[in-house]
């Protein structure tokens, strides 16, 4: 009987700790990762990169951002910069694959701006990019890995990092991939391929919801009451 009582006390303690942990977790589950998947077809391939790339190759861009990323211009409703908001990014073009693995990135967004209207752009430094060389050329700074906008100002309703009302039919844009060519002159030392945008979609990455965690906590508390009996 003493052993059973001790076992019940230990189980009771574990249930209480689990319930407190899970219920408190519901308070902090606020950030929602959002995955963007954008595809298009290469419409320009320089001679130096031909063979590996060809026009009409499928360009697949996939990246994830944190919805709670902080805007560097909080007082400007028409301009936003999000630094290192991208948590993962991969690019596949035909049989070629590259990845930005360091997390360094810059997302620039304008909404109804006097100079840019609606505009969205992703830039990556050279050290963020990893991938195979192509004909002696290697990946370089991606000053416009992705760029799209709408001169009529209808693509966005605000400068938030997650464009809740984005309508693909409202904008036009392109994706690119830039390489450094050491054999070229000092004046022209980088070359790029580019692709149009044929599909654009984004959706939240599944994470444990607050409701699910709260339910688990309540079940733990229910287990405690059962043990007491």
mmCIF file of C-alpha atoms in Angstrom:
data_model
loop_
_atom_site.group_PDB
_atom_site.id
_atom_site.type_symbol
_atom_site.label_atom_id
_atom_site.label_comp_id
_atom_site.label_asym_id
_atom_site.label_seq_id
_atom_site.Cartn_x
_atom_site.Cartn_y
_atom_site.Cartn_z
ATOM 1 C CA UNK A 1 0.000 0.000 0.000
ATOM 2 C CA UNK A 2 2.881 2.359 0.806
ATOM 3 C CA UNK A 3 4.417 1.625 -2.607
ATOM 4 C CA UNK A 4 1.116 2.399 -4.369
ATOM 5 C CA UNK A 5 0.770 5.655 -2.442
ATOM 6 C CA UNK A 6 4.304 6.710 -3.384
ATOM 7 C CA UNK A 7 3.641 5.812 -7.014
ATOM 8 C CA UNK A 8 0.475 7.893 -7.005
ATOM 9 C CA UNK A 9 2.346 10.867 -5.551
ATOM 10 C CA UNK A 10 5.063 10.600 -8.221
ATOM 11 C CA UNK A 11 2.490 10.339 -10.983
ATOM 12 C CA UNK A 12 0.616 13.263 -9.501
ATOM 13 C CA UNK A 13 3.812 15.340 -9.516
ATOM 14 C CA UNK A 14 4.561 14.428 -13.155
ATOM 15 C CA UNK A 15 1.024 15.268 -14.231
ATOM 16 C CA UNK A 16 1.162 18.657 -12.487
ATOM 17 C CA UNK A 17 4.521 19.533 -14.083
ATOM 18 C CA UNK A 18 3.285 18.455 -17.513
ATOM 19 C CA UNK A 19 0.062 20.421 -17.157
ATOM 20 C CA UNK A 20 1.895 23.584 -16.087
ATOM 21 C CA UNK A 21 4.415 23.274 -18.914
ATOM 22 C CA UNK A 22 1.812 22.608 -21.596
ATOM 23 C CA UNK A 23 -0.636 25.245 -20.419
ATOM 24 C CA UNK A 24 2.117 27.857 -20.196
ATOM 25 C CA UNK A 25 3.291 26.914 -23.683
ATOM 26 C CA UNK A 26 -0.048 28.057 -25.073
ATOM 27 C CA UNK A 27 0.886 31.597 -24.118
ATOM 28 C CA UNK A 28 4.082 31.586 -26.191
ATOM 29 C CA UNK A 29 2.921 29.804 -29.353
ATOM 30 C CA UNK A 30 2.461 32.980 -31.369
ATOM 31 C CA UNK A 31 5.032 32.921 -34.168
ATOM 32 C CA UNK A 32 3.765 31.068 -37.212
ATOM 33 C CA UNK A 33 6.237 30.051 -39.915
ATOM 34 C CA UNK A 34 4.844 30.655 -43.397
ATOM 35 C CA UNK A 35 6.146 28.785 -46.432
ATOM 36 C CA UNK A 36 6.251 30.399 -49.873
ATOM 37 C CA UNK A 37 6.431 28.243 -52.997
ATOM 38 C CA UNK A 38 7.038 30.067 -56.263
ATOM 39 C CA UNK A 39 7.642 28.539 -59.675
ATOM 40 C CA UNK A 40 8.407 29.741 -63.154
ATOM 41 C CA UNK A 41 10.419 28.902 -66.262
ATOM 42 C CA UNK A 42 13.813 30.209 -67.306
ATOM 43 C CA UNK A 43 13.491 32.793 -70.020
ATOM 44 C CA UNK A 44 17.128 33.921 -70.164
ATOM 45 C CA UNK A 45 20.335 31.852 -69.954
ATOM 46 C CA UNK A 46 23.717 33.441 -70.822
ATOM 47 C CA UNK A 47 26.118 31.431 -72.957
ATOM 48 C CA UNK A 48 28.520 30.944 -70.030
ATOM 49 C CA UNK A 49 25.861 29.021 -68.090
ATOM 50 C CA UNK A 50 24.346 27.053 -70.943
ATOM 51 C CA UNK A 51 24.507 23.291 -70.795
ATOM 52 C CA UNK A 52 23.615 23.238 -67.115
ATOM 53 C CA UNK A 53 20.676 25.591 -67.650
ATOM 54 C CA UNK A 54 18.329 25.901 -70.611
ATOM 55 C CA UNK A 55 15.405 28.126 -71.314
ATOM 56 C CA UNK A 56 12.142 26.555 -70.204
ATOM 57 C CA UNK A 57 13.824 24.764 -67.263
ATOM 58 C CA UNK A 58 11.505 24.797 -64.253
ATOM 59 C CA UNK A 59 12.650 27.210 -61.531
ATOM 60 C CA UNK A 60 11.339 26.172 -58.099
ATOM 61 C CA UNK A 61 11.869 28.583 -55.192
ATOM 62 C CA UNK A 62 10.785 27.579 -51.697
ATOM 63 C CA UNK A 63 11.396 29.601 -48.550
ATOM 64 C CA UNK A 64 9.992 29.978 -45.041
ATOM 65 C CA UNK A 65 9.634 33.183 -43.036
ATOM 66 C CA UNK A 66 8.569 33.936 -39.483
ATOM 67 C CA UNK A 67 5.310 35.879 -39.363
ATOM 68 C CA UNK A 68 6.443 37.851 -36.290
ATOM 69 C CA UNK A 69 9.598 39.249 -37.905
ATOM 70 C CA UNK A 70 10.173 42.886 -36.948
ATOM 71 C CA UNK A 71 9.984 45.674 -39.529
ATOM 72 C CA UNK A 72 13.002 47.987 -39.480
ATOM 73 C CA UNK A 73 10.722 50.881 -40.472
ATOM 74 C CA UNK A 74 7.809 50.558 -38.022
ATOM 75 C CA UNK A 75 6.789 54.206 -38.396
ATOM 76 C CA UNK A 76 6.540 54.076 -42.187
ATOM 77 C CA UNK A 77 3.318 52.329 -43.289
ATOM 78 C CA UNK A 78 4.479 52.151 -46.903
ATOM 79 C CA UNK A 79 7.984 50.737 -46.477
ATOM 80 C CA UNK A 80 9.306 47.670 -44.682
ATOM 81 C CA UNK A 81 12.602 45.824 -44.357
ATOM 82 C CA UNK A 82 12.838 42.422 -42.717
ATOM 83 C CA UNK A 83 16.371 41.295 -41.895
ATOM 84 C CA UNK A 84 17.112 37.576 -41.517
ATOM 85 C CA UNK A 85 13.398 36.745 -41.495
ATOM 86 C CA UNK A 86 13.948 33.803 -43.852
ATOM 87 C CA UNK A 87 14.617 30.634 -41.857
ATOM 88 C CA UNK A 88 15.104 28.295 -44.826
ATOM 89 C CA UNK A 89 15.426 28.707 -48.574
ATOM 90 C CA UNK A 90 16.006 26.251 -51.400
ATOM 91 C CA UNK A 91 16.183 26.627 -55.145
ATOM 92 C CA UNK A 92 15.841 23.873 -57.710
ATOM 93 C CA UNK A 93 16.311 24.541 -61.421
ATOM 94 C CA UNK A 94 16.064 21.482 -63.620
ATOM 95 C CA UNK A 95 18.736 19.151 -62.236
ATOM 96 C CA UNK A 96 20.532 21.990 -60.450
ATOM 97 C CA UNK A 97 20.032 22.557 -56.733
ATOM 98 C CA UNK A 98 21.297 25.309 -54.456
ATOM 99 C CA UNK A 99 20.509 26.390 -50.923
ATOM 100 C CA UNK A 100 20.935 29.478 -48.749
ATOM 101 C CA UNK A 101 21.927 27.955 -45.461
ATOM 102 C CA UNK A 102 23.199 30.773 -43.241
ATOM 103 C CA UNK A 103 19.892 32.543 -42.668
ATOM 104 C CA UNK A 104 21.224 35.934 -43.794
ATOM 105 C CA UNK A 105 18.616 37.654 -45.933
ATOM 106 C CA UNK A 106 16.769 40.880 -46.597
ATOM 107 C CA UNK A 107 13.134 41.219 -47.614
ATOM 108 C CA UNK A 108 12.157 44.686 -48.819
ATOM 109 C CA UNK A 109 8.509 45.553 -49.279
ATOM 110 C CA UNK A 110 6.702 48.703 -50.404
ATOM 111 C CA UNK A 111 2.963 49.282 -50.236
ATOM 112 C CA UNK A 112 1.499 52.199 -52.188
ATOM 113 C CA UNK A 113 4.861 53.935 -52.084
ATOM 114 C CA UNK A 114 5.267 57.137 -54.046
ATOM 115 C CA UNK A 115 8.266 55.807 -55.978
ATOM 116 C CA UNK A 116 7.684 52.056 -56.124
ATOM 117 C CA UNK A 117 3.919 51.544 -55.695
ATOM 118 C CA UNK A 118 3.719 47.894 -54.548
ATOM 119 C CA UNK A 119 7.017 46.024 -54.620
ATOM 120 C CA UNK A 120 8.555 42.929 -52.973
ATOM 121 C CA UNK A 121 12.176 41.863 -53.199
ATOM 122 C CA UNK A 122 14.511 39.273 -51.640
ATOM 123 C CA UNK A 123 18.271 39.878 -51.482
ATOM 124 C CA UNK A 124 20.979 37.547 -50.170
ATOM 125 C CA UNK A 125 24.693 38.197 -49.580
ATOM 126 C CA UNK A 126 27.265 36.068 -51.369
ATOM 127 C CA UNK A 127 28.190 34.148 -48.231
ATOM 128 C CA UNK A 128 24.606 32.944 -47.781
ATOM 129 C CA UNK A 129 24.559 30.990 -51.004
ATOM 130 C CA UNK A 130 25.834 27.445 -51.386
ATOM 131 C CA UNK A 131 25.640 25.427 -54.572
ATOM 132 C CA UNK A 132 27.620 23.812 -57.342
ATOM 133 C CA UNK A 133 29.783 25.822 -59.718
ATOM 134 C CA UNK A 134 28.659 26.048 -63.332
ATOM 135 C CA UNK A 135 31.366 26.108 -66.022
ATOM 136 C CA UNK A 136 33.822 27.682 -63.569
ATOM 137 C CA UNK A 137 31.297 30.258 -62.355
ATOM 138 C CA UNK A 138 30.133 30.213 -58.754
ATOM 139 C CA UNK A 139 27.139 31.571 -56.913
ATOM 140 C CA UNK A 140 27.417 35.193 -55.898
ATOM 141 C CA UNK A 141 25.412 37.933 -54.197
ATOM 142 C CA UNK A 142 21.733 37.646 -55.046
ATOM 143 C CA UNK A 143 20.735 41.291 -55.189
ATOM 144 C CA UNK A 144 17.339 40.298 -56.551
ATOM 145 C CA UNK A 145 16.710 36.619 -55.988
ATOM 146 C CA UNK A 146 12.999 37.365 -56.222
ATOM 147 C CA UNK A 147 11.400 40.613 -57.343
ATOM 148 C CA UNK A 148 7.815 41.417 -58.176
ATOM 149 C CA UNK A 149 5.410 44.297 -57.938
ATOM 150 C CA UNK A 150 2.403 46.135 -59.235
ATOM 151 C CA UNK A 151 2.640 49.690 -60.566
ATOM 152 C CA UNK A 152 -1.068 50.130 -59.864
ATOM 153 C CA UNK A 153 -0.550 49.501 -56.156
ATOM 154 C CA UNK A 154 -3.021 46.622 -55.928
ATOM 155 C CA UNK A 155 -0.719 43.745 -54.938
ATOM 156 C CA UNK A 156 -0.593 44.530 -51.204
ATOM 157 C CA UNK A 157 -2.881 46.065 -48.622
ATOM 158 C CA UNK A 158 -0.069 46.825 -46.132
ATOM 159 C CA UNK A 159 3.677 46.363 -45.682
ATOM 160 C CA UNK A 160 3.427 43.260 -43.486
ATOM 161 C CA UNK A 161 5.796 40.400 -44.175
ATOM 162 C CA UNK A 162 2.844 38.096 -44.843
ATOM 163 C CA UNK A 163 0.769 39.628 -47.671
ATOM 164 C CA UNK A 164 -2.659 38.439 -46.510
ATOM 165 C CA UNK A 165 -4.527 39.827 -49.510
ATOM 166 C CA UNK A 166 -1.910 39.130 -52.181
ATOM 167 C CA UNK A 167 -3.467 38.322 -55.541
ATOM 168 C CA UNK A 168 -1.061 36.794 -58.036
ATOM 169 C CA UNK A 169 -3.025 38.268 -60.954
ATOM 170 C CA UNK A 170 -2.199 41.766 -59.668
ATOM 171 C CA UNK A 171 1.566 41.643 -60.090
ATOM 172 C CA UNK A 172 4.365 40.684 -62.452
ATOM 173 C CA UNK A 173 7.894 39.723 -61.565
ATOM 174 C CA UNK A 174 10.843 37.409 -61.981
ATOM 175 C CA UNK A 175 13.301 35.167 -60.153
ATOM 176 C CA UNK A 176 17.027 35.160 -60.788
ATOM 177 C CA UNK A 177 20.225 33.396 -59.862
ATOM 178 C CA UNK A 178 23.539 35.264 -60.086
ATOM 179 C CA UNK A 179 26.998 33.759 -60.659
ATOM 180 C CA UNK A 180 30.476 35.229 -60.508
ATOM 181 C CA UNK A 181 32.565 34.610 -63.624
ATOM 182 C CA UNK A 182 36.301 35.053 -62.841
ATOM 183 C CA UNK A 183 37.223 34.940 -66.535
ATOM 184 C CA UNK A 184 35.323 38.128 -67.390
ATOM 185 C CA UNK A 185 36.673 41.667 -67.297
ATOM 186 C CA UNK A 186 36.744 43.843 -64.176
ATOM 187 C CA UNK A 187 33.824 45.858 -65.505
ATOM 188 C CA UNK A 188 31.518 42.874 -66.055
ATOM 189 C CA UNK A 189 32.182 39.984 -63.708
ATOM 190 C CA UNK A 190 28.796 38.543 -62.896
ATOM 191 C CA UNK A 191 26.099 36.882 -64.966
ATOM 192 C CA UNK A 192 22.575 35.813 -64.175
ATOM 193 C CA UNK A 193 19.808 33.557 -65.330
ATOM 194 C CA UNK A 194 16.230 34.718 -64.933
ATOM 195 C CA UNK A 195 12.784 33.151 -64.834
ATOM 196 C CA UNK A 196 9.265 34.441 -65.034
ATOM 197 C CA UNK A 197 6.726 33.700 -62.300
ATOM 198 C CA UNK A 198 4.009 31.264 -63.290
ATOM 199 C CA UNK A 199 2.685 30.251 -59.862
ATOM 200 C CA UNK A 200 2.805 31.795 -56.413
ATOM 201 C CA UNK A 201 1.399 30.328 -53.214
ATOM 202 C CA UNK A 202 2.017 30.473 -49.497
ATOM 203 C CA UNK A 203 0.551 28.836 -46.422
ATOM 204 C CA UNK A 204 1.259 28.425 -42.697
ATOM 205 C CA UNK A 205 3.621 25.642 -41.689
ATOM 206 C CA UNK A 206 1.743 23.213 -39.394
ATOM 207 C CA UNK A 207 2.714 23.745 -35.733
ATOM 208 C CA UNK A 208 1.040 22.594 -32.495
ATOM 209 C CA UNK A 209 -1.892 24.921 -31.993
ATOM 210 C CA UNK A 210 -2.674 26.666 -28.735
ATOM 211 C CA UNK A 211 -6.005 24.854 -28.606
ATOM 212 C CA UNK A 212 -4.305 21.472 -28.920
ATOM 213 C CA UNK A 213 -1.812 22.309 -26.205
ATOM 214 C CA UNK A 214 -4.554 23.625 -23.930
ATOM 215 C CA UNK A 215 -6.556 20.450 -24.451
ATOM 216 C CA UNK A 216 -3.508 18.381 -23.521
ATOM 217 C CA UNK A 217 -3.098 20.427 -20.370
ATOM 218 C CA UNK A 218 -6.714 19.882 -19.411
ATOM 219 C CA UNK A 219 -6.308 16.148 -19.963
ATOM 220 C CA UNK A 220 -3.336 16.176 -17.612
ATOM 221 C CA UNK A 221 -5.392 17.965 -14.978
ATOM 222 C CA UNK A 222 -8.162 15.431 -15.496
ATOM 223 C CA UNK A 223 -5.617 12.663 -14.933
ATOM 224 C CA UNK A 224 -4.611 14.271 -11.665
ATOM 225 C CA UNK A 225 -8.197 14.265 -10.434
ATOM 226 C CA UNK A 226 -8.504 10.602 -11.356
ATOM 227 C CA UNK A 227 -5.350 9.725 -9.428
ATOM 228 C CA UNK A 228 -6.668 11.513 -6.342
ATOM 229 C CA UNK A 229 -9.699 9.249 -6.447
#
